[in-house]
mmCIF file of N, CA and C and ligand atoms in Angstrom:
data_model
loop_
_atom_site.group_PDB
_atom_site.id
_atom_site.type_symbol
_atom_site.label_atom_id
_atom_site.label_comp_id
_atom_site.label_asym_id
_atom_site.label_seq_id
_atom_site.Cartn_x
_atom_site.Cartn_y
_atom_site.Cartn_z
ATOM 1 N N MET J 26 -123.527 40.418 60.540
ATOM 2 C CA MET J 26 -122.516 40.045 59.544
ATOM 3 C C MET J 26 -121.860 41.297 58.970
ATOM 4 N N LYS J 27 -120.557 41.260 58.922
ATOM 5 C CA LYS J 27 -119.802 42.374 58.345
ATOM 6 C C LYS J 27 -119.106 41.903 57.074
ATOM 7 N N LEU J 28 -118.973 42.828 56.119
ATOM 8 C CA LEU J 28 -118.263 42.511 54.888
ATOM 9 C C LEU J 28 -116.927 43.246 54.885
ATOM 10 N N LEU J 29 -115.865 42.465 54.679
ATOM 11 C CA LEU J 29 -114.522 43.033 54.742
ATOM 12 C C LEU J 29 -113.760 42.744 53.463
ATOM 13 N N ILE J 30 -112.802 43.626 53.180
ATOM 14 C CA ILE J 30 -111.899 43.378 52.069
ATOM 15 C C ILE J 30 -110.487 43.734 52.533
ATOM 16 N N LYS J 31 -109.525 42.918 52.089
ATOM 17 C CA LYS J 31 -108.146 43.144 52.524
ATOM 18 C C LYS J 31 -107.491 44.159 51.595
ATOM 19 N N CYS J 32 -106.970 45.230 52.170
ATOM 20 C CA CYS J 32 -106.335 46.301 51.399
ATOM 21 C C CYS J 32 -105.120 45.745 50.647
ATOM 22 N N LYS J 33 -105.066 46.069 49.327
ATOM 23 C CA LYS J 33 -103.950 45.578 48.513
ATOM 24 C C LYS J 33 -102.653 46.288 48.846
ATOM 25 N N SER J 34 -102.738 47.436 49.512
ATOM 26 C CA SER J 34 -101.541 48.217 49.801
ATOM 27 C C SER J 34 -100.952 47.906 51.176
ATOM 28 N N CYS J 35 -101.799 47.805 52.201
ATOM 29 C CA CYS J 35 -101.252 47.615 53.558
ATOM 30 C C CYS J 35 -101.716 46.303 54.201
ATOM 31 N N ASN J 36 -102.535 45.503 53.465
ATOM 32 C CA ASN J 36 -102.994 44.192 53.947
ATOM 33 C C ASN J 36 -103.875 44.240 55.196
ATOM 34 N N ARG J 37 -104.393 45.415 55.520
ATOM 35 C CA ARG J 37 -105.329 45.476 56.635
ATOM 36 C C ARG J 37 -106.753 45.401 56.093
ATOM 37 N N TYR J 38 -107.686 44.997 56.945
ATOM 38 C CA TYR J 38 -109.063 44.819 56.489
ATOM 39 C C TYR J 38 -109.837 46.134 56.522
ATOM 40 N N ILE J 39 -110.586 46.356 55.454
ATOM 41 C CA ILE J 39 -111.451 47.521 55.331
ATOM 42 C C ILE J 39 -112.881 47.009 55.367
ATOM 43 N N GLU J 40 -113.747 47.703 56.103
ATOM 44 C CA GLU J 40 -115.147 47.300 56.148
ATOM 45 C C GLU J 40 -115.905 47.920 54.981
ATOM 46 N N ILE J 41 -116.733 47.086 54.336
ATOM 47 C CA ILE J 41 -117.598 47.580 53.267
ATOM 48 C C ILE J 41 -118.944 47.928 53.879
ATOM 49 N N LYS J 42 -119.373 49.169 53.665
ATOM 50 C CA LYS J 42 -120.558 49.669 54.370
ATOM 51 C C LYS J 42 -121.858 49.097 53.807
ATOM 52 N N GLU J 43 -121.857 48.729 52.518
ATOM 53 C CA GLU J 43 -123.067 48.193 51.911
ATOM 54 C C GLU J 43 -123.456 46.880 52.573
ATOM 55 N N LYS J 44 -124.762 46.713 52.785
ATOM 56 C CA LYS J 44 -125.262 45.469 53.369
ATOM 57 C C LYS J 44 -125.754 44.559 52.249
ATOM 58 N N ALA J 45 -125.300 43.303 52.290
ATOM 59 C CA ALA J 45 -125.741 42.333 51.292
ATOM 60 C C ALA J 45 -125.617 40.940 51.886
ATOM 61 N N LEU J 46 -126.563 40.054 51.565
ATOM 62 C CA LEU J 46 -126.524 38.689 52.091
ATOM 63 C C LEU J 46 -125.717 37.763 51.200
ATOM 64 N N THR J 47 -125.630 38.112 49.918
ATOM 65 C CA THR J 47 -124.878 37.274 48.990
ATOM 66 C C THR J 47 -123.998 38.165 48.120
ATOM 67 N N ARG J 48 -123.029 37.518 47.466
ATOM 68 C CA ARG J 48 -122.141 38.251 46.575
ATOM 69 C C ARG J 48 -122.901 38.889 45.418
ATOM 70 N N SER J 49 -123.909 38.158 44.887
ATOM 71 C CA SER J 49 -124.625 38.720 43.739
ATOM 72 C C SER J 49 -125.428 39.951 44.160
ATOM 73 N N GLU J 50 -125.925 39.931 45.400
ATOM 74 C CA GLU J 50 -126.633 41.111 45.912
ATOM 75 C C GLU J 50 -125.655 42.285 46.062
ATOM 76 N N LEU J 51 -124.455 41.983 46.534
ATOM 77 C CA LEU J 51 -123.431 43.022 46.659
ATOM 78 C C LEU J 51 -123.021 43.549 45.287
ATOM 79 N N GLU J 52 -122.943 42.639 44.317
ATOM 80 C CA GLU J 52 -122.598 43.036 42.954
ATOM 81 C C GLU J 52 -123.647 43.994 42.387
ATOM 82 N N ASP J 53 -124.936 43.703 42.694
ATOM 83 C CA ASP J 53 -126.011 44.594 42.229
ATOM 84 C C ASP J 53 -125.843 46.004 42.790
ATOM 85 N N LYS J 54 -125.292 46.086 44.015
ATOM 86 C CA LYS J 54 -125.181 47.388 44.665
ATOM 87 C C LYS J 54 -123.929 48.153 44.253
ATOM 88 N N ILE J 55 -122.798 47.463 44.149
ATOM 89 C CA ILE J 55 -121.544 48.196 43.921
ATOM 90 C C ILE J 55 -120.825 47.779 42.645
ATOM 91 N N GLY J 56 -121.372 46.795 41.917
ATOM 92 C CA GLY J 56 -120.731 46.345 40.682
ATOM 93 C C GLY J 56 -119.748 45.224 40.929
ATOM 94 N N ASP J 57 -119.391 44.474 39.864
ATOM 95 C CA ASP J 57 -118.476 43.336 40.068
ATOM 96 C C ASP J 57 -117.058 43.822 40.391
ATOM 97 N N TYR J 58 -116.626 44.897 39.737
ATOM 98 C CA TYR J 58 -115.377 45.538 40.127
ATOM 99 C C TYR J 58 -115.710 46.877 40.767
ATOM 100 N N PHE J 59 -115.052 47.194 41.849
ATOM 101 C CA PHE J 59 -115.315 48.468 42.509
ATOM 102 C C PHE J 59 -114.011 49.009 43.087
ATOM 103 N N THR J 60 -113.989 50.319 43.232
ATOM 104 C CA THR J 60 -112.810 50.965 43.801
ATOM 105 C C THR J 60 -113.112 51.353 45.238
ATOM 106 N N LYS J 61 -112.178 51.048 46.116
ATOM 107 C CA LYS J 61 -112.390 51.325 47.534
ATOM 108 C C LYS J 61 -111.121 51.933 48.104
ATOM 109 N N SER J 62 -111.307 53.046 48.823
ATOM 110 C CA SER J 62 -110.166 53.668 49.494
ATOM 111 C C SER J 62 -110.002 53.051 50.870
ATOM 112 N N CYS J 63 -108.745 52.797 51.233
ATOM 113 C CA CYS J 63 -108.453 52.152 52.507
ATOM 114 C C CYS J 63 -108.650 53.125 53.671
ATOM 115 N N ASP J 64 -109.254 52.632 54.770
ATOM 116 C CA ASP J 64 -109.449 53.456 55.968
ATOM 117 C C ASP J 64 -108.128 53.725 56.683
ATOM 118 N N HIS J 65 -107.128 52.870 56.425
ATOM 119 C CA HIS J 65 -105.877 52.961 57.178
ATOM 120 C C HIS J 65 -104.808 53.731 56.409
ATOM 121 N N CYS J 66 -104.600 53.379 55.131
ATOM 122 C CA CYS J 66 -103.524 54.021 54.369
ATOM 123 C C CYS J 66 -104.048 54.965 53.283
ATOM 124 N N ASN J 67 -105.408 55.075 53.191
ATOM 125 C CA ASN J 67 -106.046 55.995 52.240
ATOM 126 C C ASN J 67 -105.782 55.696 50.771
ATOM 127 N N GLN J 68 -105.219 54.538 50.477
ATOM 128 C CA GLN J 68 -104.876 54.188 49.111
ATOM 129 C C GLN J 68 -106.094 53.603 48.396
ATOM 130 N N PRO J 69 -106.557 54.210 47.298
ATOM 131 C CA PRO J 69 -107.657 53.587 46.560
ATOM 132 C C PRO J 69 -107.163 52.441 45.680
ATOM 133 N N ASN J 70 -107.855 51.314 45.721
ATOM 134 C CA ASN J 70 -107.506 50.165 44.888
ATOM 135 C C ASN J 70 -108.762 49.586 44.268
ATOM 136 N N GLU J 71 -108.588 48.864 43.168
ATOM 137 C CA GLU J 71 -109.727 48.204 42.545
ATOM 138 C C GLU J 71 -109.826 46.766 43.051
ATOM 139 N N TYR J 72 -111.048 46.357 43.395
ATOM 140 C CA TYR J 72 -111.283 45.013 43.913
ATOM 141 C C TYR J 72 -112.408 44.356 43.138
ATOM 142 N N HIS J 73 -112.443 43.033 43.243
ATOM 143 C CA HIS J 73 -113.549 42.275 42.671
ATOM 144 C C HIS J 73 -114.450 41.808 43.813
ATOM 145 N N VAL J 74 -115.739 41.658 43.513
ATOM 146 C CA VAL J 74 -116.702 41.216 44.539
ATOM 147 C C VAL J 74 -116.272 39.878 45.165
ATOM 148 N N ASN J 75 -115.608 39.018 44.368
ATOM 149 C CA ASN J 75 -115.145 37.737 44.899
ATOM 150 C C ASN J 75 -114.024 37.871 45.932
ATOM 151 N N ASP J 76 -113.416 39.073 46.035
ATOM 152 C CA ASP J 76 -112.372 39.287 47.046
ATOM 153 C C ASP J 76 -112.959 39.595 48.422
ATOM 154 N N VAL J 77 -114.262 39.857 48.458
ATOM 155 C CA VAL J 77 -114.910 40.254 49.711
ATOM 156 C C VAL J 77 -115.085 39.040 50.625
ATOM 157 N N GLU J 78 -114.817 39.231 51.903
ATOM 158 C CA GLU J 78 -115.010 38.179 52.900
ATOM 159 C C GLU J 78 -116.074 38.615 53.893
ATOM 160 N N ALA J 79 -116.953 37.688 54.246
ATOM 161 C CA ALA J 79 -117.944 37.966 55.284
ATOM 162 C C ALA J 79 -117.448 37.401 56.607
ATOM 163 N N VAL J 80 -117.649 38.160 57.685
ATOM 164 C CA VAL J 80 -117.321 37.656 59.018
ATOM 165 C C VAL J 80 -118.547 37.792 59.920
ATOM 166 N N GLY J 81 -118.708 36.860 60.810
ATOM 167 C CA GLY J 81 -119.852 36.844 61.713
ATOM 168 C C GLY J 81 -119.570 37.574 63.008
ATOM 169 N N THR J 82 -120.593 37.649 63.835
ATOM 170 C CA THR J 82 -120.457 38.328 65.125
ATOM 171 C C THR J 82 -120.532 37.275 66.224
ATOM 172 N N ASP J 83 -119.511 36.415 66.260
ATOM 173 C CA ASP J 83 -119.455 35.277 67.180
ATOM 174 C C ASP J 83 -119.460 35.674 68.647
ATOM 175 N N GLU J 84 -118.736 36.766 68.972
ATOM 176 C CA GLU J 84 -118.598 37.172 70.380
ATOM 177 C C GLU J 84 -119.967 37.453 70.991
ATOM 178 N N ILE J 85 -120.812 38.193 70.219
ATOM 179 C CA ILE J 85 -122.133 38.582 70.728
ATOM 180 C C ILE J 85 -122.976 37.344 71.013
ATOM 181 N N LYS J 86 -122.878 36.351 70.112
ATOM 182 C CA LYS J 86 -123.638 35.117 70.274
ATOM 183 C C LYS J 86 -123.247 34.406 71.575
ATOM 184 N N ARG J 87 -121.915 34.348 71.825
ATOM 185 C CA ARG J 87 -121.415 33.662 73.016
ATOM 186 C C ARG J 87 -121.826 34.408 74.284
ATOM 187 N N VAL J 88 -121.633 35.740 74.260
ATOM 188 C CA VAL J 88 -121.994 36.561 75.425
ATOM 189 C C VAL J 88 -123.484 36.431 75.722
ATOM 190 N N GLY J 89 -124.318 36.411 74.669
ATOM 191 C CA GLY J 89 -125.764 36.275 74.839
ATOM 192 C C GLY J 89 -126.141 34.977 75.520
ATOM 193 N N ARG J 90 -125.469 33.890 75.143
ATOM 194 C CA ARG J 90 -125.760 32.589 75.727
ATOM 195 C C ARG J 90 -125.370 32.558 77.211
ATOM 196 N N TYR J 91 -124.169 33.118 77.531
ATOM 197 C CA TYR J 91 -123.728 33.172 78.931
ATOM 198 C C TYR J 91 -124.668 34.036 79.749
ATOM 199 N N ALA J 92 -125.103 35.173 79.190
ATOM 200 C CA ALA J 92 -125.998 36.083 79.901
ATOM 201 C C ALA J 92 -127.314 35.379 80.225
ATOM 202 N N ALA J 93 -127.838 34.596 79.279
ATOM 203 C CA ALA J 93 -129.096 33.871 79.494
ATOM 204 C C ALA J 93 -128.957 32.880 80.642
ATOM 205 N N ILE J 94 -127.832 32.140 80.672
ATOM 206 C CA ILE J 94 -127.599 31.151 81.733
ATOM 207 C C ILE J 94 -127.449 31.849 83.085
ATOM 208 N N LEU J 95 -126.685 32.953 83.097
ATOM 209 C CA LEU J 95 -126.454 33.687 84.341
ATOM 210 C C LEU J 95 -127.747 34.268 84.903
ATOM 211 N N ILE J 96 -128.592 34.833 84.025
ATOM 212 C CA ILE J 96 -129.854 35.429 84.483
ATOM 213 C C ILE J 96 -130.771 34.345 85.046
ATOM 214 N N ALA J 97 -130.838 33.200 84.342
ATOM 215 C CA ALA J 97 -131.685 32.095 84.813
ATOM 216 C C ALA J 97 -131.196 31.588 86.165
ATOM 217 N N ALA J 98 -129.885 31.382 86.290
ATOM 218 C CA ALA J 98 -129.310 30.875 87.537
ATOM 219 C C ALA J 98 -129.488 31.896 88.655
ATOM 220 N N GLY J 99 -129.256 33.175 88.344
ATOM 221 C CA GLY J 99 -129.383 34.259 89.319
ATOM 222 C C GLY J 99 -130.806 34.364 89.847
ATOM 223 N N CYS J 100 -131.785 34.186 88.964
ATOM 224 C CA CYS J 100 -133.181 34.278 89.370
ATOM 225 C C CYS J 100 -133.554 33.171 90.343
ATOM 226 N N PHE J 101 -133.114 31.940 90.062
ATOM 227 C CA PHE J 101 -133.398 30.838 90.970
ATOM 228 C C PHE J 101 -132.771 31.093 92.338
ATOM 229 N N TYR J 102 -131.585 31.735 92.329
ATOM 230 C CA TYR J 102 -130.865 31.972 93.575
ATOM 231 C C TYR J 102 -131.533 33.072 94.398
ATOM 232 N N PHE J 103 -131.863 34.213 93.723
ATOM 233 C CA PHE J 103 -132.370 35.371 94.450
ATOM 234 C C PHE J 103 -133.877 35.315 94.683
ATOM 235 N N ALA J 104 -134.607 34.555 93.879
ATOM 236 C CA ALA J 104 -136.068 34.531 94.010
ATOM 237 C C ALA J 104 -136.510 33.862 95.303
ATOM 238 N N LYS J 105 -135.698 32.958 95.821
ATOM 239 C CA LYS J 105 -136.005 32.206 97.052
ATOM 240 C C LYS J 105 -137.434 31.642 97.010
ATOM 241 N N GLY J 106 -137.757 30.996 95.912
ATOM 242 C CA GLY J 106 -139.058 30.352 95.798
ATOM 243 C C GLY J 106 -140.173 31.226 95.272
ATOM 244 N N ASP J 107 -139.920 32.526 95.060
ATOM 245 C CA ASP J 107 -140.960 33.420 94.509
ATOM 246 C C ASP J 107 -141.161 33.111 93.031
ATOM 247 N N ARG J 108 -142.300 32.489 92.727
ATOM 248 C CA ARG J 108 -142.525 32.010 91.358
ATOM 249 C C ARG J 108 -142.599 33.137 90.330
ATOM 250 N N ALA J 109 -143.134 34.291 90.751
ATOM 251 C CA ALA J 109 -143.254 35.415 89.810
ATOM 252 C C ALA J 109 -141.874 35.865 89.332
ATOM 253 N N ILE J 110 -140.919 35.940 90.271
ATOM 254 C CA ILE J 110 -139.559 36.371 89.909
ATOM 255 C C ILE J 110 -138.876 35.302 89.059
ATOM 256 N N ILE J 111 -139.060 34.031 89.403
ATOM 257 C CA ILE J 111 -138.474 32.935 88.607
ATOM 258 C C ILE J 111 -139.031 32.975 87.187
ATOM 259 N N PHE J 112 -140.354 33.170 87.085
ATOM 260 C CA PHE J 112 -141.007 33.208 85.769
ATOM 261 C C PHE J 112 -140.468 34.361 84.937
ATOM 262 N N LEU J 113 -140.373 35.552 85.582
ATOM 263 C CA LEU J 113 -139.870 36.733 84.877
ATOM 264 C C LEU J 113 -138.424 36.508 84.422
ATOM 265 N N GLY J 114 -137.605 35.940 85.322
ATOM 266 C CA GLY J 114 -136.200 35.684 85.008
ATOM 267 C C GLY J 114 -136.048 34.718 83.850
ATOM 268 N N LEU J 115 -136.855 33.649 83.852
ATOM 269 C CA LEU J 115 -136.784 32.669 82.770
ATOM 270 C C LEU J 115 -137.257 33.279 81.457
ATOM 271 N N PHE J 116 -138.236 34.191 81.543
ATOM 272 C CA PHE J 116 -138.736 34.855 80.346
ATOM 273 C C PHE J 116 -137.624 35.709 79.717
ATOM 274 N N ILE J 117 -136.936 36.482 80.575
ATOM 275 C CA ILE J 117 -135.842 37.341 80.070
ATOM 276 C C ILE J 117 -134.708 36.477 79.521
ATOM 277 N N ALA J 118 -134.340 35.409 80.274
ATOM 278 C CA ALA J 118 -133.266 34.522 79.819
ATOM 279 C C ALA J 118 -133.623 33.889 78.472
ATOM 280 N N GLY J 119 -134.892 33.498 78.333
ATOM 281 C CA GLY J 119 -135.342 32.887 77.080
ATOM 282 C C GLY J 119 -135.268 33.865 75.921
ATOM 283 N N ALA J 120 -135.642 35.129 76.177
ATOM 284 C CA ALA J 120 -135.595 36.149 75.130
ATOM 285 C C ALA J 120 -134.158 36.377 74.671
ATOM 286 N N ILE J 121 -133.231 36.414 75.632
ATOM 287 C CA ILE J 121 -131.815 36.609 75.291
ATOM 288 C C ILE J 121 -131.279 35.390 74.535
ATOM 289 N N PHE J 122 -131.714 34.185 74.957
ATOM 290 C CA PHE J 122 -131.259 32.967 74.285
ATOM 291 C C PHE J 122 -131.742 32.931 72.833
ATOM 292 N N ILE J 123 -133.003 33.304 72.631
ATOM 293 C CA ILE J 123 -133.549 33.324 71.258
ATOM 294 C C ILE J 123 -132.805 34.370 70.426
ATOM 295 N N GLY J 124 -132.485 35.513 71.059
ATOM 296 C CA GLY J 124 -131.716 36.547 70.370
ATOM 297 C C GLY J 124 -130.363 36.033 69.905
ATOM 298 N N SER J 125 -129.697 35.243 70.758
ATOM 299 C CA SER J 125 -128.385 34.717 70.381
ATOM 300 C C SER J 125 -128.519 33.640 69.304
ATOM 301 N N ARG J 126 -129.682 32.938 69.278
ATOM 302 C CA ARG J 126 -129.916 31.970 68.193
ATOM 303 C C ARG J 126 -130.117 32.663 66.859
ATOM 304 N N ARG J 127 -130.753 33.855 66.913
ATOM 305 C CA ARG J 127 -130.908 34.638 65.684
ATOM 306 C C ARG J 127 -129.535 34.961 65.112
ATOM 307 N N LEU J 128 -128.587 35.286 66.003
ATOM 308 C CA LEU J 128 -127.238 35.596 65.552
ATOM 309 C C LEU J 128 -126.538 34.342 65.035
ATOM 310 N N ALA J 129 -126.934 33.169 65.575
ATOM 311 C CA ALA J 129 -126.395 31.915 65.056
ATOM 312 C C ALA J 129 -126.847 31.718 63.614
ATOM 313 N N ASP J 130 -128.090 32.131 63.321
ATOM 314 C CA ASP J 130 -128.565 32.080 61.944
ATOM 315 C C ASP J 130 -127.734 33.002 61.055
ATOM 316 N N ALA J 131 -127.337 34.160 61.617
ATOM 317 C CA ALA J 131 -126.493 35.085 60.863
ATOM 318 C C ALA J 131 -125.169 34.419 60.506
ATOM 319 N N GLN J 132 -124.683 33.515 61.360
ATOM 320 C CA GLN J 132 -123.439 32.789 61.070
ATOM 321 C C GLN J 132 -123.592 31.930 59.813
ATOM 322 N N SER J 133 -124.775 31.316 59.624
ATOM 323 C CA SER J 133 -124.955 30.516 58.413
ATOM 324 C C SER J 133 -124.998 31.416 57.182
ATOM 325 N N ASN J 134 -125.475 32.666 57.353
ATOM 326 C CA ASN J 134 -125.407 33.625 56.242
ATOM 327 C C ASN J 134 -123.959 33.905 55.860
ATOM 328 N N VAL J 135 -123.089 33.976 56.857
ATOM 329 C CA VAL J 135 -121.662 34.198 56.617
ATOM 330 C C VAL J 135 -121.097 33.065 55.765
ATOM 331 N N ASP J 136 -121.446 31.817 56.150
ATOM 332 C CA ASP J 136 -120.950 30.653 55.404
ATOM 333 C C ASP J 136 -121.448 30.671 53.963
ATOM 334 N N ILE J 137 -122.726 31.038 53.787
ATOM 335 C CA ILE J 137 -123.293 31.089 52.429
ATOM 336 C C ILE J 137 -122.564 32.146 51.602
ATOM 337 N N PHE J 138 -122.369 33.328 52.216
ATOM 338 C CA PHE J 138 -121.696 34.404 51.484
ATOM 339 C C PHE J 138 -120.305 33.953 51.036
ATOM 340 N N ASN J 139 -119.569 33.324 51.960
ATOM 341 C CA ASN J 139 -118.184 32.961 51.666
ATOM 342 C C ASN J 139 -118.061 31.774 50.708
ATOM 343 N N SER J 140 -119.110 30.957 50.586
ATOM 344 C CA SER J 140 -118.979 29.761 49.749
ATOM 345 C C SER J 140 -119.471 29.991 48.314
ATOM 346 N N ILE J 141 -120.254 31.037 48.088
ATOM 347 C CA ILE J 141 -120.785 31.269 46.739
ATOM 348 C C ILE J 141 -120.074 32.450 46.092
ATOM 349 N N TYR J 142 -119.440 32.157 44.956
ATOM 350 C CA TYR J 142 -118.744 33.199 44.199
ATOM 351 C C TYR J 142 -119.553 33.533 42.962
ATOM 352 N N ILE J 143 -119.395 34.766 42.499
ATOM 353 C CA ILE J 143 -120.073 35.114 41.256
ATOM 354 C C ILE J 143 -119.131 34.796 40.097
ATOM 355 N N LYS J 144 -119.733 34.576 38.935
ATOM 356 C CA LYS J 144 -118.924 34.289 37.748
ATOM 357 C C LYS J 144 -118.259 35.570 37.272
ATOM 358 N N GLU J 145 -116.957 35.481 37.074
ATOM 359 C CA GLU J 145 -116.260 36.660 36.543
ATOM 360 C C GLU J 145 -116.602 36.811 35.076
ATOM 361 N N ARG J 146 -116.966 38.050 34.728
ATOM 362 C CA ARG J 146 -117.310 38.302 33.321
ATOM 363 C C ARG J 146 -116.043 38.382 32.486
ATOM 364 N N ARG J 147 -116.041 37.619 31.428
ATOM 365 C CA ARG J 147 -114.889 37.683 30.536
ATOM 366 C C ARG J 147 -115.245 38.569 29.353
ATOM 367 N N GLN J 148 -114.249 39.249 28.842
ATOM 368 C CA GLN J 148 -114.479 40.104 27.669
ATOM 369 C C GLN J 148 -114.701 39.216 26.459
ATOM 370 N N GLU J 149 -115.890 39.385 25.872
ATOM 371 C CA GLU J 149 -116.214 38.555 24.724
ATOM 372 C C GLU J 149 -115.753 39.228 23.434
ATOM 373 N N SER J 150 -115.048 38.486 22.636
ATOM 374 C CA SER J 150 -114.604 39.046 21.340
ATOM 375 C C SER J 150 -115.512 38.557 20.249
ATOM 376 N N LYS J 151 -116.073 39.495 19.533
ATOM 377 C CA LYS J 151 -116.993 39.143 18.430
ATOM 378 C C LYS J 151 -116.207 38.867 17.162
ATOM 379 N N THR J 152 -116.424 37.695 16.623
ATOM 380 C CA THR J 152 -115.682 37.336 15.412
ATOM 381 C C THR J 152 -116.571 37.356 14.183
HETATM 382 ZN ZN1 ZN A 209 -104.496 50.113 53.283
#
């Protein structure tokens, strides 16, 4: 999962290097308002944690699933009945498939991050 923010000056996405699973965790690390310089136009701007968007790594998940199917199919084809090679191939394919499922779990983290906002602190006036 990557955390991105859209630059207020050039509208391109900047990656936030801090790792966090939720907005409140990100707030603990960098504060509710933070200043970030753009990687593209070098313009520093102030952002709120609620402006941050999480994106998943969908491509890797898809490639992992295809690789698992290809390895399994390839093993059946090349093993020519050799059970040891079929077993080894299925083991590797299974490991890759489980790896891509782990990344599928990361996708649900993306949804959680994007659906939960932190409460904006309002300036309280003491009367
Ligand atoms: Zn920019």
